[in-house]
Amino acid sequence: MAIDVAAVRRSFPILDRELDGHRLVYLDSAASSLTPEPVLDAMDRYYRWSRSNVNRGVYPLAEEATDLYEGARTTLAGFLDADPVGVVFTKNATEACNLLAYGFVRAHLGPDDVLLSTVMEHHANLVPFTQAAAAVGAEVRHVPITPDGLLDLDAAAELLADGRVTFAAFVHVSNVLGTINDVERLTRMVKDANDRAIVHVDGAQAAPHLPVSFRDLGIDSYAIPGHKMLGPTGIGALVARPELLERMEPFLTGGDMIRDVTLTGATWNDVPHRFEAGTPMIAEAAGLAAAVGVLEGYGMAAVRSHERDLTAQLLDALGTVAGVTVHGPKDVDLRGGAVSFALDGIHPHDVGAMLGSRGGCVRVGHHCTKPLMRCLDVAATTRASSYVYNDVDDLEPLVDGLEAAAAFFAR
Amino acid sequence: MSMEDLYQEIILDHYRKPKNRAPELADEAVHVHHSNPLCGDEMDLRIRVLDDRLDAVVFDGEGCSISQAAASAMTQAVVGRELKDALDLAEDFRRMMHGDDPARPDDLGDGIAFTGVAKFPVRVKCALLGWMALRDAIQTFERGASAHTVTHEE
């Protein structure tokens, strides 16, 4: 079933907004997605109808809240084809990466270990691990990219050859280049080189846009943000093999995550609760479960197909604008819907200001990928990114705005 | 927001035809390099000092229209001024970018066209880059040094 964009749009109230008389053209879903009515309703319903804390009360209302929260865990696990026992709710994907960096890398890696990363990582999937590696004295190696913006797997093979890589963290889909990395293949390479190696993947730009099976990827953990997949802000998850969670130390301690406490010590609760200290984000979990329901209603294969077609049209449209250079793969089978580009001679901030004055929302800057910006030899890019509510009628305002920027800032 | 609130014609004029833009300066007293890593703006500023006055000020660099135009307007406003006076004017511009009415609107010259930038917080640091480089260049001179590099964090 193809996505019926007109019907989809009706469930996103923000799309009725006008800004200075311009229709909202939202092309910044790689930064954060818009929120549909069912997600708003689910959060509203919790606060109006089921409001109470989880895991504590013995009265029916508290059981209802617990069911909502734990039900969201099961729903998310089903969506990603993972074990619910391996799903830890976090504030966002960044916190999920930090949880792993603190709970596993700092606890288990040492000076003999090597951590594998890539040059296309978002800071969220880079800094927690480089900091952890530095703290334990582990070496860090980075997989470079090819001129097309793909991971250079030949170079990766060389980096893995000595068998010392015991932890790898890389991105599924690049938030700048759009590149869809071959996670299964790189994971096999890492594990063939060292069968004890743990593989972590940043799924922030993949889980919202592609069908993802955690089991089939063959990885050990996966970080996702709720707010990029139609869910609310304030919730994400670390999706992991339960055996990995069992080996991890708690990152935050306090209520809920303990089994027993004495005045001087404590023992830990079972996973995944061991990593969820304190009252969690209950309304947000209900909202995220509703978002998963909306995405499953569309069907993730249909979401991917819609975005693939729209990205092809976007690349064609950008090709009509003089002075535009697109970064990343041109083959839409190898890329997602985040498209970064340069407009010759005009700083992205100026491009973004022109588009913004016409209702167009795009991202300008380094997109939290400063090492990648250095690889591309640019300070910043302009990025347009699409989702289920975008259609070909959003491309014309983009092209018009870019042409207006080129004329306005011509020297 | 409207493009005209931010990009006054005077700003675009300085962007298209910058004043005192040059990669070097004869007999320079100080050369400073300033960058805003979050935007990727880079600025080289050079001053020549004669009898405690700014005898010449040139800038060079890359960045958005606001950063380049503000630096151009700044050079026009400060050349010929005593160092202390130029520092005072830089402080006036900085306060204007934080929403205060400037105390010396006439002395700011074309710099006054940047008043509207104060309404766009993410662009304030762009407008300030040249002025902060000037302040640093004068302070570097007063310390007796000839070069300084500053990276502005947010």
XYZ file of C-alpha atoms in Angstrom:
565
model
C 0.000 0.000 0.000
C 1.341 3.386 -0.964
C 1.309 6.211 1.564
C -1.710 8.503 1.109
C 0.044 11.736 2.005
C -3.134 13.854 2.045
C -4.676 11.483 4.594
C -1.432 11.323 6.594
C -1.249 15.107 6.770
C -4.711 15.387 8.281
C -3.448 13.667 11.437
C -0.636 16.198 11.984
C -2.302 19.351 13.364
C 0.853 21.481 13.087
C 0.699 21.215 9.298
C -2.343 23.526 9.365
C -0.106 26.339 10.585
C 0.851 29.230 8.374
C 3.962 31.302 8.998
C 3.751 34.881 7.686
C 1.189 33.674 5.173
C 3.313 30.740 4.017
C 2.309 27.096 4.272
C 4.589 25.150 6.616
C 7.032 23.127 4.517
C 8.695 20.888 7.074
C 11.880 19.344 5.705
C 13.701 18.822 8.992
C 12.491 15.418 10.143
C 16.047 14.152 10.474
C 16.311 16.615 13.377
C 12.882 15.833 14.810
C 9.651 14.547 13.340
C 6.206 16.102 13.699
C 3.636 14.548 16.033
C 0.365 12.930 14.896
C -2.954 13.034 16.793
C -2.817 9.432 18.106
C 0.453 10.221 19.915
C -0.987 13.402 21.409
C -4.119 11.480 22.425
C -2.173 8.672 24.101
C -0.200 11.100 26.247
C -3.295 13.135 27.041
C -5.193 10.004 28.005
C -2.507 8.933 30.453
C -2.568 12.294 32.217
C -6.360 12.605 32.203
C -7.309 8.972 32.875
C -4.481 6.729 34.104
C -2.192 9.158 35.930
C -0.227 7.377 38.673
C 3.253 5.949 39.132
C 4.515 2.631 37.778
C 5.858 -0.497 39.498
C 4.677 0.519 42.977
C 1.009 0.844 43.762
C -1.204 -2.174 44.297
C -4.358 -0.278 43.311
C -5.878 -0.652 39.821
C -4.876 2.786 38.549
C -1.208 2.082 39.257
C -1.504 -1.269 37.522
C -2.959 0.534 34.531
C 0.036 2.909 34.397
C 2.441 -0.009 34.735
C 0.679 -1.850 31.930
C 0.937 1.247 29.731
C 4.646 1.584 30.379
C 5.560 -2.087 30.103
C 3.195 -2.447 27.152
C 5.180 0.255 25.364
C 8.336 -1.797 25.900
C 6.702 -4.834 24.301
C 5.315 -2.734 21.438
C 8.700 -1.192 20.674
C 10.414 -4.590 20.868
C 7.878 -5.991 18.405
C 8.421 -3.068 16.026
C 12.188 -3.676 15.965
C 11.991 -7.499 16.148
C 13.852 -7.566 19.464
C 13.419 -9.144 22.903
C 11.458 -6.820 25.263
C 13.831 -7.812 28.086
C 16.566 -6.089 26.091
C 14.725 -2.764 25.742
C 15.905 -0.026 28.139
C 14.016 3.256 27.956
C 16.271 6.308 27.994
C 15.786 10.045 27.535
C 16.931 9.876 23.903
C 19.346 8.023 21.625
C 22.270 10.030 22.997
C 21.569 8.730 26.483
C 21.296 5.201 25.080
C 24.828 5.522 23.651
C 26.088 6.947 26.931
C 24.481 4.124 28.896
C 26.421 1.635 26.820
C 29.648 3.636 26.960
C 29.496 3.913 30.746
C 27.904 0.550 31.483
C 29.940 -1.585 29.106
C 32.946 0.106 27.488
C 34.291 1.668 30.671
C 33.644 -1.553 32.607
C 35.047 -4.090 30.147
C 37.576 -2.530 27.767
C 41.222 -1.903 28.594
C 44.533 -0.876 27.036
C 44.736 -4.053 24.907
C 41.375 -3.365 23.262
C 40.576 -1.378 20.145
C 37.306 0.451 19.591
C 36.128 0.823 15.985
C 34.200 3.902 14.902
C 33.721 5.738 11.604
C 34.224 9.272 10.322
C 30.504 9.675 9.586
C 29.255 9.362 13.175
C 26.923 11.807 14.858
C 28.631 13.200 17.964
C 26.136 11.166 20.051
C 27.597 7.914 18.760
C 31.185 9.152 18.806
C 31.971 11.262 21.863
C 30.636 8.857 24.561
C 32.795 6.089 23.060
C 35.946 8.112 22.418
C 35.705 9.430 25.992
C 35.215 5.927 27.345
C 38.108 4.600 25.259
C 40.369 7.370 26.518
C 39.359 6.621 30.113
C 40.372 2.951 29.831
C 43.344 3.490 27.546
C 41.829 1.720 24.524
C 42.825 2.691 20.995
C 40.174 4.082 18.632
C 40.194 3.447 14.877
C 37.937 5.142 12.341
C 36.565 3.675 9.132
C 36.927 6.308 6.363
C 34.410 7.040 3.608
C 34.714 6.684 -0.158
C 34.238 9.706 -2.464
C 30.596 8.586 -2.910
C 29.972 8.886 0.826
C 29.895 5.142 1.539
C 31.832 3.451 4.331
C 35.102 2.154 2.911
C 34.777 -1.527 3.830
C 38.179 -2.412 2.327
C 39.752 0.018 4.757
C 37.566 -1.434 7.523
C 38.973 -4.907 6.755
C 42.491 -3.577 7.281
C 41.518 -1.908 10.546
C 40.055 -5.211 11.756
C 42.897 -7.437 10.531
C 44.844 -7.723 13.801
C 41.762 -9.018 15.661
C 42.086 -6.424 18.440
C 38.771 -4.654 17.806
C 36.528 -5.725 20.686
C 33.903 -3.014 20.383
C 32.467 -1.311 17.310
C 29.991 1.581 17.216
C 28.721 2.857 13.888
C 25.698 4.468 12.344
C 22.970 2.662 10.395
C 21.929 5.672 8.267
C 24.021 8.860 8.150
C 22.188 12.003 9.281
C 24.241 14.095 6.842
C 25.071 11.949 3.814
C 21.920 9.841 3.996
C 24.069 6.734 3.387
C 22.430 3.463 4.423
C 25.306 1.396 5.755
C 25.445 -2.357 5.241
C 25.158 -3.128 8.947
C 24.907 -6.896 8.511
C 28.076 -7.047 6.443
C 30.198 -4.787 8.647
C 28.925 -6.634 11.731
C 29.984 -9.969 10.218
C 33.382 -8.502 9.413
C 33.837 -7.294 13.001
C 32.729 -10.616 14.492
C 34.747 -12.710 12.036
C 37.842 -10.771 13.073
C 37.106 -11.263 16.766
C 34.168 -13.395 17.903
C 34.068 -11.662 21.312
C 33.521 -8.240 19.750
C 30.403 -6.268 20.628
C 28.690 -4.280 17.861
C 26.583 -1.223 18.642
C 24.611 0.657 15.984
C 23.095 4.147 16.032
C 19.629 3.678 14.572
C 18.443 7.281 14.954
C 17.974 7.854 11.208
C 17.060 4.253 10.374
C 14.374 3.019 12.780
C 11.985 5.869 11.810
C 12.409 5.263 8.078
C 13.232 1.620 7.249
C 11.970 -1.806 8.245
C 14.478 -2.867 10.935
C 14.946 -6.339 12.404
C 17.331 -6.159 15.340
C 17.725 -9.944 15.217
C 18.560 -10.042 11.506
C 21.151 -7.286 11.781
C 23.174 -9.605 14.034
C 24.240 -6.735 16.268
C 24.396 -6.477 20.059
C 22.752 -3.126 20.657
C 20.849 -0.399 18.843
C 20.065 3.165 19.937
C 16.832 4.849 18.901
C 15.163 8.202 19.590
C 11.383 8.447 20.054
C 11.120 11.990 18.749
C 12.412 11.192 15.253
C 9.818 8.425 14.733
C 6.627 10.445 15.340
C 6.912 9.982 19.118
C 7.327 12.612 21.808
C 10.606 14.182 22.921
C 12.082 12.854 26.155
C 12.105 9.154 25.303
C 14.441 6.864 23.412
C 15.759 3.380 23.956
C 18.793 1.181 24.047
C 17.692 -2.045 22.392
C 20.162 -4.793 23.280
C 20.660 -8.494 23.581
C 19.662 -9.267 27.205
C 23.030 -11.081 27.638
C 24.813 -7.803 26.914
C 22.700 -5.932 29.464
C 23.528 -8.634 32.034
C 27.232 -7.807 31.638
C 26.704 -4.071 32.101
C 27.128 -1.990 35.217
C 24.341 0.411 36.208
C 24.845 3.953 34.934
C 22.344 5.768 37.149
C 21.412 4.397 40.568
C 18.443 5.038 42.848
C 14.846 3.866 43.072
C 13.362 1.063 40.946
C 16.710 -0.223 39.703
C 17.581 -2.030 42.976
C 16.752 -5.417 44.450
C 17.820 -4.740 48.024
C 19.430 -1.816 49.767
C 21.292 -1.583 53.056
C 22.726 1.573 54.586
C 26.029 0.845 52.920
C 25.266 -1.132 49.772
C 22.751 -2.356 47.232
C 22.053 -5.200 44.844
C 20.615 -4.631 41.402
C 17.243 -5.368 39.896
C 16.884 -7.590 36.824
C 17.497 -6.207 33.357
C 16.174 -4.021 31.805
C 14.891 -2.369 35.026
C 18.449 -2.215 36.378
C 19.055 0.665 33.965
C 15.875 2.658 34.630
C 16.439 4.467 37.911
C 13.614 6.580 39.288
C 10.169 7.332 37.921
C 10.406 6.892 34.167
C 8.811 8.824 31.281
C 5.398 7.164 31.433
C 3.383 9.515 29.233
C 6.196 9.519 26.693
C 6.280 5.721 26.642
C 2.533 5.726 25.941
C 3.149 8.283 23.186
C 5.979 6.247 21.677
C 3.816 3.113 21.635
C 1.133 5.104 19.813
C 3.757 6.341 17.323
C 4.782 2.755 16.636
C 1.110 1.970 16.042
C 0.876 4.801 13.505
C 4.042 3.660 11.695
C 2.842 0.036 11.639
C -0.433 1.310 10.239
C 1.444 2.808 7.289
C 3.727 -0.223 7.063
C 7.477 0.390 7.222
C 8.009 -1.020 3.723
C 5.565 1.609 2.438
C 7.323 4.334 4.448
C 10.651 3.367 2.909
C 9.214 3.171 -0.593
C 7.556 6.589 -0.236
C 10.772 8.189 0.965
C 12.875 6.480 -1.668
C 10.658 7.880 -4.424
C 10.511 11.332 -2.832
C 14.286 11.396 -2.375
C 14.738 10.607 -6.072
C 12.463 13.557 -6.880
C 14.311 15.755 -4.394
C 17.679 14.908 -5.969
C 16.240 15.682 -9.411
C 14.789 18.975 -8.153
C 18.102 20.008 -6.579
C 19.799 19.161 -9.884
C 17.772 21.927 -11.551
C 19.186 24.627 -9.242
C 22.420 26.200 -10.517
C 25.296 25.924 -8.050
C 23.895 23.084 -5.928
C 26.286 20.266 -4.980
C 24.772 17.268 -3.172
C 26.889 15.406 -0.610
C 26.501 11.641 -0.241
C 25.341 8.822 -2.523
C 23.272 9.701 -5.588
C 21.813 6.168 -5.835
C 18.516 6.272 -3.888
C 18.786 2.553 -3.109
C 21.870 3.358 -1.037
C 20.481 6.345 0.819
C 17.721 7.618 3.075
C 15.768 10.841 2.900
C 18.268 13.231 4.527
C 19.957 15.191 1.722
C 22.784 17.635 2.489
C 23.980 20.076 -0.099
C 25.945 23.247 -0.747
C 24.714 26.270 -2.674
C 27.811 27.715 -4.314
C 29.175 30.820 -2.599
C 26.315 31.188 -0.118
C 26.670 30.262 3.540
C 24.097 27.711 4.780
C 22.903 30.158 7.450
C 21.896 32.585 4.721
C 20.225 29.800 2.732
C 18.333 28.670 5.841
C 17.221 32.215 6.621
C 15.793 32.647 3.107
C 13.941 29.325 3.212
C 12.736 30.074 6.741
C 11.258 33.393 5.636
C 9.054 31.386 3.243
C 7.809 28.743 5.661
C 10.558 26.259 4.760
C 12.198 24.384 7.634
C 15.612 22.907 6.806
C 18.656 22.308 8.968
C 21.831 24.345 8.497
C 25.093 23.826 10.312
C 27.403 20.917 11.069
C 24.592 18.545 12.140
C 26.632 17.322 15.133
C 29.113 15.666 12.757
C 32.202 17.859 12.902
C 34.672 15.119 11.879
C 32.544 14.414 8.794
C 32.410 18.138 7.961
C 36.228 18.077 7.959
C 36.232 15.054 5.635
C 33.906 16.871 3.255
C 36.023 20.032 3.669
C 33.009 22.181 4.477
C 32.135 24.173 7.602
C 28.435 23.495 7.360
C 25.769 22.196 4.997
C 22.108 22.800 4.289
C 20.044 19.640 4.817
C 16.534 18.855 3.640
C 15.026 15.692 5.100
C 11.666 14.138 4.400
C 9.160 11.862 6.079
C 5.688 10.402 5.585
C 3.942 13.793 5.523
C 6.134 15.237 2.761
C 5.239 15.054 -0.873
C 6.390 16.395 -4.199
C 4.490 19.637 -3.504
C 7.069 20.411 -0.768
C 9.878 20.379 -3.320
C 8.738 23.383 -5.337
C 8.955 25.807 -2.373
C 12.418 24.400 -1.647
C 13.645 24.962 -5.194
C 12.031 28.423 -5.361
C 13.619 29.365 -2.041
C 17.071 28.221 -3.161
C 16.779 30.213 -6.366
C 15.637 33.241 -4.374
C 18.630 32.834 -2.039
C 21.007 32.598 -5.002
C 19.579 35.853 -6.427
C 19.392 37.680 -3.080
C 22.948 36.890 -2.023
C 24.534 37.165 -5.484
C 27.712 39.220 -5.413
C 10.222 36.646 10.118
C 10.970 38.693 7.074
C 14.234 38.744 5.190
C 14.209 42.557 5.338
C 14.180 42.590 9.180
C 17.493 40.814 9.170
C 19.106 41.763 5.877
C 18.897 45.541 5.596
C 20.107 46.937 2.272
C 23.160 48.445 3.993
C 24.107 44.968 5.227
C 23.785 43.495 1.750
C 25.903 46.349 0.335
C 28.709 45.545 2.766
C 28.351 41.838 1.986
C 28.511 42.377 -1.770
C 31.188 45.089 -1.714
C 33.107 44.730 1.537
C 35.256 47.618 2.737
C 38.796 47.079 4.024
C 38.830 43.453 3.070
C 42.407 42.337 2.472
C 44.576 39.303 3.214
C 47.495 41.404 4.468
C 48.389 44.809 5.855
C 51.719 46.630 5.540
C 53.364 47.388 8.888
C 50.697 45.487 10.775
C 50.963 45.688 14.546
C 48.675 42.769 15.353
C 47.044 39.894 13.480
C 44.280 37.945 15.205
C 42.355 34.920 13.955
C 38.866 34.307 15.313
C 36.454 31.505 14.525
C 32.927 30.455 15.403
C 33.265 26.686 15.024
C 29.533 26.136 15.316
C 28.887 28.192 12.156
C 32.223 27.682 10.501
C 32.863 31.432 10.363
C 36.553 32.309 10.162
C 38.025 35.778 10.439
C 41.498 37.255 10.169
C 41.781 40.814 11.438
C 44.864 43.004 11.147
C 45.449 46.423 12.670
C 48.124 49.077 12.211
C 48.592 51.496 15.102
C 50.011 55.028 14.896
C 50.184 57.344 17.919
C 47.742 55.182 19.875
C 45.196 55.328 17.061
C 43.915 52.698 14.629
C 45.721 53.796 11.493
C 44.367 50.894 9.433
C 42.090 47.876 9.996
C 41.594 45.098 7.462
C 39.736 41.813 7.672
C 39.595 38.643 5.644
C 37.713 35.430 6.087
C 34.762 33.259 5.313
C 31.311 33.092 6.753
C 27.714 34.104 6.398
C 26.651 37.468 5.023
C 26.013 38.855 8.508
C 29.508 38.076 9.802
C 31.241 39.443 6.714
C 29.095 42.574 6.426
C 29.387 43.370 10.137
C 33.173 43.168 9.932
C 33.193 45.454 6.903
C 31.002 48.059 8.615
C 33.121 47.763 11.761
C 36.346 48.616 9.947
C 34.791 51.805 8.566
C 33.504 52.821 11.978
C 36.803 52.409 13.835
C 39.625 53.476 11.518
C 41.192 56.669 12.867
C 39.863 56.225 16.382
C 41.990 56.089 19.512
C 42.356 52.516 20.784
C 40.391 53.224 23.949
C 37.620 54.865 21.947
C 37.428 51.881 19.563
C 37.142 49.515 22.528
C 34.318 51.623 23.896
C 32.543 51.503 20.539
C 32.982 47.713 20.371
C 31.328 47.469 23.776
C 28.466 49.665 22.542
C 27.931 47.336 19.560
C 28.045 44.281 21.811
C 25.383 45.772 24.084
C 23.260 46.644 21.059
C 23.400 42.982 19.984
C 22.011 42.076 23.389
C 19.023 44.339 22.931
C 20.214 47.620 24.489
C 19.874 50.958 22.716
C 23.306 52.032 21.502
C 24.843 54.978 23.371
C 26.774 56.115 20.264
C 24.503 55.404 17.281
C 26.164 57.997 15.052
C 29.650 56.674 15.776
C 28.618 53.120 14.888
C 28.021 54.313 11.322
C 26.611 51.526 9.144
C 26.922 49.270 12.199
C 23.569 50.634 13.305
C 21.934 48.639 10.486
C 22.618 45.490 12.510
C 20.144 46.457 15.272
C 17.637 43.946 13.883
C 20.104 41.062 14.291
C 19.467 41.212 18.048
C 16.053 39.661 17.308
C 17.770 36.563 15.846
C 19.787 35.077 18.715
C 21.574 32.486 16.596
C 22.929 35.228 14.329
C 24.187 37.536 17.102
C 27.531 35.766 17.313
C 27.928 36.202 13.548
C 27.500 39.975 13.832
C 29.847 40.117 16.819
C 32.707 38.151 15.275
C 34.515 41.119 13.680
C 33.967 43.378 16.670
C 35.239 40.761 19.111
C 38.264 40.245 16.890
C 38.900 44.010 16.975
C 38.654 44.100 20.753
C 41.069 41.182 20.992
C 43.481 42.805 18.518
C 43.626 46.018 20.570
C 44.038 44.117 23.832
C 46.735 41.976 22.229
C 48.528 45.168 21.124
C 48.253 46.613 24.625
C 49.847 43.441 26.011
C 52.747 43.983 23.669
C 51.992 40.885 21.568
C 51.511 40.701 17.817
C 49.270 37.699 17.230
C 46.430 35.870 18.940
C 43.979 33.110 17.995
C 40.553 32.743 19.579
C 37.892 30.080 19.088
C 34.471 31.262 20.220
C 32.445 28.565 21.912
C 28.724 28.953 22.383
